[in-house]
Coordinates of C-alpha atoms in Angstrom, one line a residue:
Chain V
M176 CA 7.2 -40.7 -44.3
A177 CA 11.0 -41.1 -42.7
E178 CA 12.3 -38.6 -40.0
R179 CA 14.2 -36.8 -42.1
N180 CA 11.4 -35.6 -43.6
H181 CA 8.8 -34.9 -40.6
A182 CA 12.3 -32.3 -39.1
R183 CA 12.4 -31.0 -41.9
R184 CA 8.5 -30.0 -43.1
F185 CA 8.6 -29.1 -39.1
G186 CA 11.5 -27.0 -38.8
L187 CA 9.9 -25.4 -42.2
I188 CA 6.5 -24.4 -40.6
W189 CA 8.1 -23.2 -37.1
L190 CA 10.5 -21.0 -39.6
L191 CA 7.2 -19.1 -41.4
A192 CA 5.4 -19.1 -38.6
T193 CA 8.2 -16.9 -36.6
L194 CA 9.0 -14.8 -39.2
V195 CA 5.5 -13.7 -39.3
A196 CA 4.4 -13.6 -36.3
T197 CA 6.9 -12.2 -34.4
P198 CA 7.2 -8.2 -36.6
L199 CA 3.2 -8.2 -35.7
V200 CA 3.7 -8.9 -32.2
V201 CA 6.1 -6.5 -32.3
V202 CA 4.1 -4.0 -33.8
L203 CA 0.7 -5.1 -33.1
L204 CA 1.2 -5.9 -29.3
G205 CA 4.4 -4.0 -28.0
P206 CA 2.7 0.1 -28.4
I207 CA 0.5 -1.7 -26.1
L208 CA 2.6 -3.8 -23.0
P209 CA 2.0 -2.1 -19.8
P210 CA 3.3 0.1 -18.5
G211 CA 2.5 3.5 -20.4
N212 CA 4.9 6.1 -21.5
G213 CA 4.3 8.2 -17.8
S214 CA 7.7 8.0 -18.0
E215 CA 11.5 7.6 -20.0
Q216 CA 11.6 5.1 -17.7
A217 CA 8.3 2.8 -18.3
S218 CA 8.9 3.6 -21.9
G219 CA 11.9 1.9 -21.6
K220 CA 10.3 -1.1 -19.7
I221 CA 8.4 -1.1 -23.0
T222 CA 10.6 -1.7 -25.5
D223 CA 12.2 -3.9 -23.4
N224 CA 8.8 -6.4 -22.7
T225 CA 8.8 -6.2 -26.9
V226 CA 12.3 -7.2 -27.0
L227 CA 10.7 -10.3 -23.9
L228 CA 7.9 -10.8 -25.6
A229 CA 9.5 -11.0 -28.9
M230 CA 12.1 -13.4 -27.7
A231 CA 9.6 -15.7 -26.4
T232 CA 7.7 -15.5 -29.5
P233 CA 10.1 -18.3 -31.9
V234 CA 9.6 -20.0 -28.2
L235 CA 6.1 -21.0 -28.1
L236 CA 5.8 -21.2 -31.6
L237 CA 8.3 -23.7 -31.2
V238 CA 6.0 -25.8 -28.2
V239 CA 2.2 -24.7 -30.0
I240 CA 3.5 -26.0 -33.5
Y241 CA 4.9 -29.3 -32.2
L242 CA 2.2 -30.2 -30.2
L243 CA -0.5 -30.2 -33.1
Y244 CA 2.4 -31.3 -35.5
A245 CA 2.9 -34.8 -33.1
V246 CA -1.7 -34.3 -32.8
I247 CA -1.5 -34.6 -36.3
Y248 CA 1.4 -36.5 -37.9
F249 CA 2.1 -38.6 -34.9
R250 CA -1.7 -40.3 -33.5
Q251 CA -1.8 -43.9 -33.1
P252 CA -4.0 -45.1 -35.6
E253 CA -6.9 -46.4 -34.5
G254 CA -7.2 -50.0 -33.1
A255 CA -3.5 -50.4 -33.1
A256 CA -1.8 -51.2 -29.9
L257 CA 1.7 -50.1 -31.0
E258 CA 4.7 -49.4 -28.1
G259 CA 6.8 -46.5 -31.0
P260 CA 10.4 -46.9 -30.5
A261 CA 13.2 -46.6 -27.7
V262 CA 14.8 -43.4 -27.7
R263 CA 18.2 -43.5 -27.4
G264 CA 19.1 -39.8 -27.9
D265 CA 20.4 -38.1 -30.3
T266 CA 24.0 -36.2 -29.8
R267 CA 22.9 -33.3 -32.7
I268 CA 19.6 -32.0 -31.2
Q269 CA 20.5 -32.3 -27.4
T270 CA 23.5 -30.5 -28.2
T271 CA 20.9 -27.9 -30.5
W272 CA 18.8 -27.6 -27.7
I273 CA 21.6 -26.7 -24.7
V274 CA 23.7 -24.9 -27.0
V275 CA 20.4 -22.4 -28.3
T276 CA 18.1 -22.5 -25.0
S277 CA 22.2 -21.1 -23.5
T278 CA 22.3 -18.1 -25.6
L279 CA 19.1 -17.1 -24.7
V280 CA 19.2 -16.7 -21.5
L281 CA 23.1 -15.5 -21.9
A282 CA 20.9 -12.8 -23.5
L283 CA 18.3 -12.0 -22.1
A284 CA 20.6 -11.9 -18.8
V285 CA 23.0 -9.6 -21.1
Y286 CA 20.3 -7.2 -22.4
G287 CA 18.6 -6.8 -18.7
T288 CA 22.8 -6.0 -17.3
V289 CA 23.4 -3.8 -20.8
R290 CA 19.7 -2.1 -19.9
L291 CA 19.7 -2.0 -16.6
L292 CA 22.9 0.5 -16.4
A293 CA 22.1 1.9 -19.8
D294 CA 18.7 3.7 -17.9
N295 CA 19.7 4.7 -14.5
G296 CA 18.1 1.7 -12.6
A297 CA 15.3 1.3 -15.4
G298 CA 12.8 2.4 -12.7
S299 CA 13.7 0.3 -9.8
G300 CA 15.2 0.9 -6.7
S301 CA 18.8 1.1 -6.9
G302 CA 20.5 0.9 -3.0
P303 CA 21.8 3.5 -1.7
T304 CA 24.6 4.5 -3.9
P305 CA 23.8 4.1 -7.7
L306 CA 26.4 2.0 -10.2
T307 CA 24.7 4.8 -12.6
K308 CA 23.2 8.1 -11.9
P309 CA 21.9 9.9 -14.8
S310 CA 23.5 13.6 -15.6
G311 CA 22.2 17.6 -15.3
P312 CA 20.2 18.6 -12.7
K313 CA 18.6 17.1 -10.4
L314 CA 15.4 17.2 -8.2
P315 CA 15.5 15.1 -5.0
V316 CA 12.5 14.2 -3.2
Q317 CA 12.3 11.9 -0.1
V318 CA 9.5 9.4 -0.2
I319 CA 8.9 8.0 3.2
A320 CA 6.9 5.6 4.1
Q321 CA 4.8 3.7 7.0
Q322 CA 2.1 2.0 8.2
W323 CA 0.1 3.2 6.4
A324 CA 0.4 5.7 4.5
F325 CA 3.1 7.6 1.7
T326 CA 4.5 11.3 3.0
Y327 CA 6.7 13.2 0.2
R328 CA 9.7 15.0 1.5
Y329 CA 11.4 18.1 -0.4
P330 CA 15.4 18.8 0.7
T331 CA 16.1 21.7 -2.4
Y332 CA 13.0 23.4 -0.6
G333 CA 13.1 23.5 2.9
G334 CA 12.6 20.2 4.0
V335 CA 8.8 20.3 3.7
E336 CA 7.0 17.6 4.3
T337 CA 3.7 17.0 2.4
P338 CA 1.3 14.0 2.2
H339 CA 0.8 15.0 -1.9
L340 CA 3.2 13.3 -4.7
V341 CA 3.4 16.2 -6.9
L342 CA 6.5 16.0 -9.3
P343 CA 7.1 18.6 -12.7
E344 CA 7.5 17.0 -16.3
G345 CA 10.3 16.8 -17.8
E346 CA 12.8 16.7 -15.1
M347 CA 15.2 14.5 -13.7
I348 CA 14.2 12.6 -10.9
E349 CA 15.4 11.7 -8.1
L350 CA 13.8 9.4 -5.4
H351 CA 14.8 8.7 -1.7
V352 CA 12.7 5.7 -0.6
T353 CA 13.2 4.4 2.9
S354 CA 10.3 3.5 5.2
L355 CA 10.1 4.4 9.1
D356 CA 8.7 0.6 10.4
V357 CA 8.5 -2.3 8.3
I358 CA 9.1 -3.4 4.9
H359 CA 7.1 -1.6 2.4
S360 CA 7.5 -0.1 -1.5
F361 CA 6.6 2.3 -3.1
W362 CA 5.1 1.4 -6.2
A363 CA 4.4 4.4 -9.0
F364 CA 2.9 2.0 -11.5
Q365 CA 2.6 4.4 -14.7
L366 CA 6.1 5.6 -13.7
G367 CA 7.5 2.0 -14.3
V368 CA 9.4 2.7 -10.6
K369 CA 9.3 0.1 -8.3
A370 CA 11.2 0.3 -5.4
D371 CA 10.9 -1.3 -1.8
A372 CA 10.8 1.0 1.3
N373 CA 13.4 -0.5 3.8
P374 CA 13.7 0.7 7.3
Q375 CA 17.4 1.7 7.6
V376 CA 18.2 2.2 3.1
D377 CA 18.1 5.5 1.2
N378 CA 16.8 3.6 -1.6
V379 CA 17.8 6.3 -4.6
V380 CA 15.6 5.8 -7.9
F381 CA 16.2 7.9 -11.4
V382 CA 12.8 8.7 -13.2
K383 CA 12.3 11.9 -15.7
P384 CA 8.3 12.2 -16.5
T385 CA 7.3 12.7 -19.9
H386 CA 3.5 14.7 -20.0
T387 CA 1.2 16.3 -16.8
Q388 CA -0.3 13.1 -15.9
T389 CA -2.7 11.3 -13.2
F390 CA -0.1 8.3 -11.7
E391 CA -0.8 5.2 -9.2
V392 CA 1.0 5.6 -5.8
R393 CA 0.8 1.7 -4.2
C394 CA 2.5 0.3 -1.7
A395 CA 3.7 -3.5 -3.0
E396 CA 4.7 -5.7 0.1
L397 CA 2.4 -6.4 2.0
C398 CA 2.8 -4.3 5.1
G399 CA -0.4 -5.2 7.7
I400 CA -4.0 -5.1 8.1
W401 CA -4.7 -1.6 5.6
H402 CA -1.6 -2.5 3.6
G403 CA -4.6 -1.9 0.9
A404 CA -5.8 0.9 1.6
M405 CA -2.1 2.3 0.7
F406 CA -2.9 3.8 -2.1
D407 CA -2.7 7.1 -3.5
H408 CA -3.2 9.6 -6.9
G409 CA 0.1 11.3 -7.2
R410 CA 0.5 14.4 -10.7
V411 CA 3.3 15.3 -12.6
V412 CA 2.9 19.4 -13.6
T413 CA 4.3 20.9 -15.9
P414 CA 7.4 23.0 -13.9
A415 CA 5.6 26.2 -13.0
A416 CA 2.9 24.8 -11.7
F417 CA 5.1 22.7 -9.7
E418 CA 6.3 26.0 -9.0
S419 CA 3.7 27.2 -7.4
W420 CA 2.2 24.1 -6.1
I421 CA 5.6 23.5 -4.1
H422 CA 5.3 27.4 -2.4
Q423 CA 1.6 26.6 -1.4
Q424 CA 3.3 23.6 0.7
E425 CA 5.8 24.6 2.4
A426 CA 3.5 27.8 3.4
T427 CA 0.6 25.5 3.9
F428 CA 3.0 22.6 6.2
A429 CA 5.4 25.8 7.9
P430 CA 4.4 24.2 11.4
A431 CA 5.7 20.6 10.4
T432 CA 9.3 21.6 8.9
K433 CA 9.9 23.4 12.5
V434 CA 9.4 19.8 14.6
L435 CA 10.9 17.9 11.4
P436 CA 14.8 16.3 12.2
P437 CA 16.7 17.7 9.3
Y438 CA 16.6 16.2 6.7
G439 CA 18.3 13.3 6.8
R440 CA 18.5 10.0 4.1
T441 CA 16.5 8.0 6.7
Y442 CA 14.8 8.2 9.6
L443 CA 15.9 6.4 13.2
P444 CA 12.0 7.1 14.8
E445 CA 13.0 8.1 18.4
P446 CA 11.5 7.5 20.7
T447 CA 9.7 4.6 20.7
R448 CA 8.9 4.1 24.2
R449 CA 5.8 1.9 23.7
G450 CA 7.4 -0.5 21.2
G451 CA 11.0 -1.9 21.6
Chain X
L207 CA -35.3 -48.9 -1.2
S208 CA -32.5 -51.1 -1.7
L209 CA -29.6 -51.5 1.4
F210 CA -27.2 -50.0 -1.0
A211 CA -29.6 -46.5 -2.2
K212 CA -30.4 -46.3 1.3
K213 CA -26.7 -45.8 2.6
L214 CA -26.1 -43.4 -0.1
L215 CA -29.1 -41.5 0.9
G216 CA -27.6 -41.5 4.6
V217 CA -24.4 -40.1 3.7
G218 CA -26.1 -37.4 0.8
T219 CA -27.9 -36.0 3.8
A220 CA -24.9 -36.0 6.1
V221 CA -22.9 -34.4 4.4
A222 CA -25.7 -31.5 2.8
V223 CA -27.1 -30.5 6.0
L224 CA -22.3 -30.9 6.8
G225 CA -22.6 -28.7 4.0
A226 CA -25.7 -25.8 4.6
L227 CA -24.4 -25.4 8.6
I228 CA -20.5 -24.5 7.4
A229 CA -22.3 -22.5 5.1
L230 CA -24.5 -20.3 7.3
Y231 CA -21.2 -20.1 9.5
V232 CA -19.5 -19.1 6.4
A233 CA -21.9 -16.3 5.9
G234 CA -22.5 -15.7 9.2
W235 CA -18.6 -14.5 9.8
A236 CA -18.1 -12.8 6.4
T237 CA -21.9 -10.4 6.8
S238 CA -21.0 -9.8 10.9
F239 CA -19.1 -6.2 11.0
P240 CA -18.7 -4.2 14.3
Q241 CA -21.6 -1.8 15.2
S242 CA -21.5 1.3 13.3
I243 CA -22.1 3.9 15.6
A244 CA -24.3 7.5 14.7
A245 CA -22.8 11.0 15.5
V246 CA -25.4 13.0 17.2
S247 CA -27.1 15.4 15.0
S248 CA -29.1 19.2 16.7
P249 CA -29.7 21.9 14.4
V250 CA -27.0 24.5 14.2
S251 CA -29.6 26.9 15.6
A252 CA -28.6 25.8 19.0
G253 CA -24.8 27.7 19.3
T254 CA -23.1 23.8 19.6
G255 CA -25.7 22.6 17.0
G256 CA -24.2 20.0 13.5
T257 CA -23.1 16.7 14.2
Q258 CA -20.8 15.4 17.0
L259 CA -19.1 12.8 17.5
T260 CA -17.7 12.1 21.2
L261 CA -14.8 9.6 21.3
E262 CA -12.4 8.6 23.9
T263 CA -8.7 7.0 24.1
V264 CA -7.8 5.1 26.9
A265 CA -3.6 3.0 27.9
A266 CA -6.2 0.1 28.1
I267 CA -9.6 -1.0 27.9
G268 CA -10.5 -3.9 29.8
P269 CA -12.7 -6.3 30.6
K270 CA -16.2 -4.8 30.5
Y271 CA -15.0 -4.0 26.7
S272 CA -12.6 -6.5 25.9
P273 CA -11.8 -9.4 28.0
S274 CA -9.1 -11.7 25.2
H275 CA -7.3 -8.3 25.4
P276 CA -8.2 -5.8 28.5
D277 CA -4.9 -4.7 28.0
W278 CA -5.2 -3.7 24.5
V279 CA -4.7 0.6 24.2
S280 CA -8.6 1.7 22.5
Y281 CA -10.5 3.7 21.0
L282 CA -14.7 3.9 22.4
V283 CA -17.9 5.9 21.8
K284 CA -19.8 8.0 23.2
S285 CA -23.3 7.0 22.0
H286 CA -26.3 8.0 24.2
G287 CA -24.7 8.5 27.0
Q288 CA -22.6 5.6 27.0
W289 CA -19.4 5.3 26.2
V290 CA -19.0 1.9 23.3
H291 CA -16.3 -0.3 22.7
S292 CA -16.6 0.5 18.3
T293 CA -14.4 2.3 15.8
D294 CA -17.0 2.2 14.0
F295 CA -19.1 5.9 13.1
T296 CA -21.4 6.8 11.2
L297 CA -22.0 10.4 10.0
P298 CA -23.6 12.3 7.4
A299 CA -22.8 13.8 3.9
N300 CA -21.4 16.8 2.8
S301 CA -21.7 18.7 6.5
I302 CA -19.8 19.8 8.9
V303 CA -18.6 17.4 12.3
T304 CA -17.5 18.6 15.1
V305 CA -15.4 15.8 17.0
T306 CA -14.6 15.7 20.6
I307 CA -12.1 13.1 21.9
Y308 CA -11.4 13.1 25.8
Q309 CA -7.7 11.7 25.5
F310 CA -6.4 9.5 29.3
D311 CA -3.6 8.0 27.3
S312 CA -0.1 8.1 28.2
Q313 CA 2.4 10.2 25.5
T314 CA 4.6 7.7 23.3
G315 CA 5.7 10.6 20.2
L316 CA 5.5 10.4 17.0
R317 CA 7.2 7.9 14.4
N318 CA 6.7 10.5 11.8
P319 CA 7.0 13.9 13.6
F320 CA 5.0 15.9 10.2
L321 CA 2.4 14.3 11.4
A322 CA 2.4 16.5 14.8
Q323 CA -0.1 19.5 12.6
P324 CA -3.2 19.0 12.3
E325 CA -4.2 18.9 9.0
G326 CA -7.6 18.5 7.2
T327 CA -9.3 20.2 9.6
I328 CA -11.5 23.3 9.7
G329 CA -9.3 26.4 10.1
G330 CA -5.9 23.5 10.2
T331 CA -6.1 23.3 13.9
E332 CA -7.2 21.6 16.6
T333 CA -8.6 22.7 20.4
V334 CA -6.2 21.3 23.4
D335 CA -7.8 22.1 26.6
G336 CA -9.6 24.8 25.2
N337 CA -6.6 25.9 23.4
A338 CA -5.9 26.2 19.2
V339 CA -3.1 24.9 18.5
R340 CA -0.9 25.0 15.1
V341 CA 1.4 22.0 15.8
I342 CA 1.5 19.9 19.2
N343 CA 5.2 18.2 20.6
P344 CA 5.7 15.2 18.1
E345 CA 7.4 14.1 21.7
E346 CA 4.0 14.4 23.3
A347 CA 1.7 12.1 21.4
S348 CA 0.2 10.0 22.3
H349 CA -2.5 8.5 19.0
T350 CA -4.0 10.2 16.4
F351 CA -6.9 10.4 14.8
A352 CA -6.2 10.0 10.8
V353 CA -8.5 9.0 8.0
P354 CA -6.2 9.4 5.1
E355 CA -9.1 9.5 2.1
L356 CA -9.6 12.6 3.8
G357 CA -7.3 14.1 4.1
I358 CA -7.5 14.3 8.2
F359 CA -4.7 13.5 10.6
V360 CA -5.2 15.4 13.7
P361 CA -2.4 14.3 16.7
L362 CA -3.6 14.1 20.2
P363 CA -1.2 14.9 22.6
G364 CA -1.7 12.8 25.7
I365 CA -1.4 13.4 29.6
T366 CA 2.7 13.7 30.9
E367 CA 3.9 11.4 33.6
Q368 CA 3.4 12.8 36.5
E369 CA -0.3 13.5 35.5
E370 CA 0.2 9.8 34.8
E371 CA 1.6 8.7 38.1
K372 CA -0.7 10.2 40.1
N373 CA -3.9 10.2 38.7
A374 CA -4.0 7.8 35.4
C375 CA -6.4 6.0 34.0
E376 CA -7.3 2.5 34.6
F377 CA -9.8 0.8 32.5
A378 CA -12.5 2.1 30.3
P379 CA -14.5 4.0 30.0
C380 CA -12.2 6.8 31.9
E381 CA -14.0 9.1 34.7
P382 CA -14.2 12.3 33.8
S383 CA -11.7 13.3 37.1
K384 CA -9.5 11.6 35.5
A385 CA -6.7 12.6 34.0
H386 CA -6.6 13.8 30.4
R387 CA -6.8 16.1 27.4
T388 CA -10.0 17.1 25.2
I389 CA -9.5 17.5 21.2
T390 CA -11.9 19.2 20.0
F391 CA -11.8 20.0 16.1
S392 CA -14.2 19.9 13.0
F393 CA -14.1 18.9 9.2
R394 CA -15.9 18.1 7.0
T395 CA -17.2 15.3 5.1
G396 CA -18.1 15.0 1.4
K397 CA -19.8 12.5 -0.9
K398 CA -21.0 8.6 0.9
G399 CA -18.9 6.4 1.1
R400 CA -17.1 3.9 3.3
Y401 CA -13.8 5.9 4.8
R402 CA -11.1 3.7 7.9
W403 CA -9.4 5.5 10.1
Q404 CA -6.8 5.0 11.4
C405 CA -3.6 5.7 14.9
F406 CA -0.2 6.7 13.2
V407 CA 1.7 5.8 16.3
P408 CA 2.9 2.9 17.5
C409 CA 1.2 3.0 20.7
A410 CA 0.7 -0.8 20.8
A411 CA 2.4 -1.6 24.1
G412 CA 4.7 -4.7 24.1
F413 CA 4.8 -5.5 21.0
I414 CA 7.6 -5.5 18.5
F415 CA 7.9 -1.2 17.6
G416 CA 4.4 -0.6 19.4
N417 CA 2.3 -1.6 15.9
G418 CA 1.1 -4.9 16.9
G419 CA -1.8 -6.2 18.8
P420 CA -4.6 -3.5 18.9
M421 CA -2.3 -1.3 15.6
Q422 CA -3.0 -4.3 13.1
T423 CA -6.5 -5.4 14.7
L424 CA -9.5 -3.9 13.3
G425 CA -12.2 -2.3 16.5
Y426 CA -9.1 -0.6 18.0
M427 CA -6.7 1.7 17.2
D428 CA -8.5 1.6 13.6
G429 CA -12.0 1.9 12.2
F430 CA -14.9 3.0 8.9
I431 CA -16.2 6.1 9.1
D432 CA -19.7 5.5 7.0
V433 CA -20.4 8.5 5.4
V434 CA -24.6 8.5 4.5

């Protein structure tokens, strides 16, 4: 069989497989991709993951179908010990390869950048001065990491601090993630939030929970002997339930609030008489 | 047997014996845990009854209990009238436990002042030298006794600089005559399980930010509570 026929036949098989598999991947796998629909940002990540999977599907099919095609049609005949013809390069194939892969990578970079900006950081830490901010009111919540627990401070409710993370559904939350000691990482998987918690850094994250739920909170940065135990659950509740809960927290932790430092974007814990 | 077969058998036997020894060592290491000390239970009708857990915190564990790290800060637990260097405690499920801590260490200060308020204790309080308190001065904290999974955070104030200069305990076990604070609190255990506890004060002298050494080594400033 001539080389040209192989190329045409392989191309046709790959094209048909791509036309069938890609929509199936989008329709069947897309909805079950992580991290779920716990927030607008999490839903956005499902969209992004679906797009990436759809773009990766033709590439995967290209590799797998070529492997199978080669096994079937280019296998060495039994008993023969033949050397194949020397390969001297093919300008057309090389150019196509470079153009296609470069286009894919650049398209991904553009898509990722646009999505990151359009979704105000897409649930990731944007540093102390985010490039874009969502419009409208936002509820600031400070996430304070230390070895080995997270606590949460609500500056618009008297600066009360609590060991529990509770958020109102349907409201834009402005998380301020920081650390009092080593590097941690605040990871609220179902909300699509992951942000480094660095000492002396205010890492801002925007997230809008879409429904009442319980979500996991983990540290995602190896931070010492009890890193694995730095695990808890947060809750998204109705706005009315949130108001009731936060006022209860204000009352419960009133003694601690009196000895807390004024709310700040970061803290420099003192004294450190033992360490230094 | 041929010479080759004998050699093969010898090498095989040696490998098997060596493998068994390594397996025994690894199994012994993987299954060895610190001694878990049971809290003392007495009838509640006795007034001071219930489950009692008695601990002490010392600035230096001393060579008697820890020859390799005599200068490390540590907790100890009382068992049958003796102080034992263990941080694994056994408590009964669904019961009230009264904890008494003799705190012989000096003040370090809380990294997060929020932990100055006792939480998860019955009444939301602790007593310091007999006085019930809702919050301590964060600067005066020496250690905490905290079981995050059970929502228990109890700050332990330290002795003052003057007390430390005059009458500090050098090594564990510390005599009651040495300067100390006595902290008591009660909490209710829940369902059976193993819960980790820890100190939240960066109290490891000589380590960066006070969070190395005994803070990162099981058996000094952290451990487990086995609720059975």
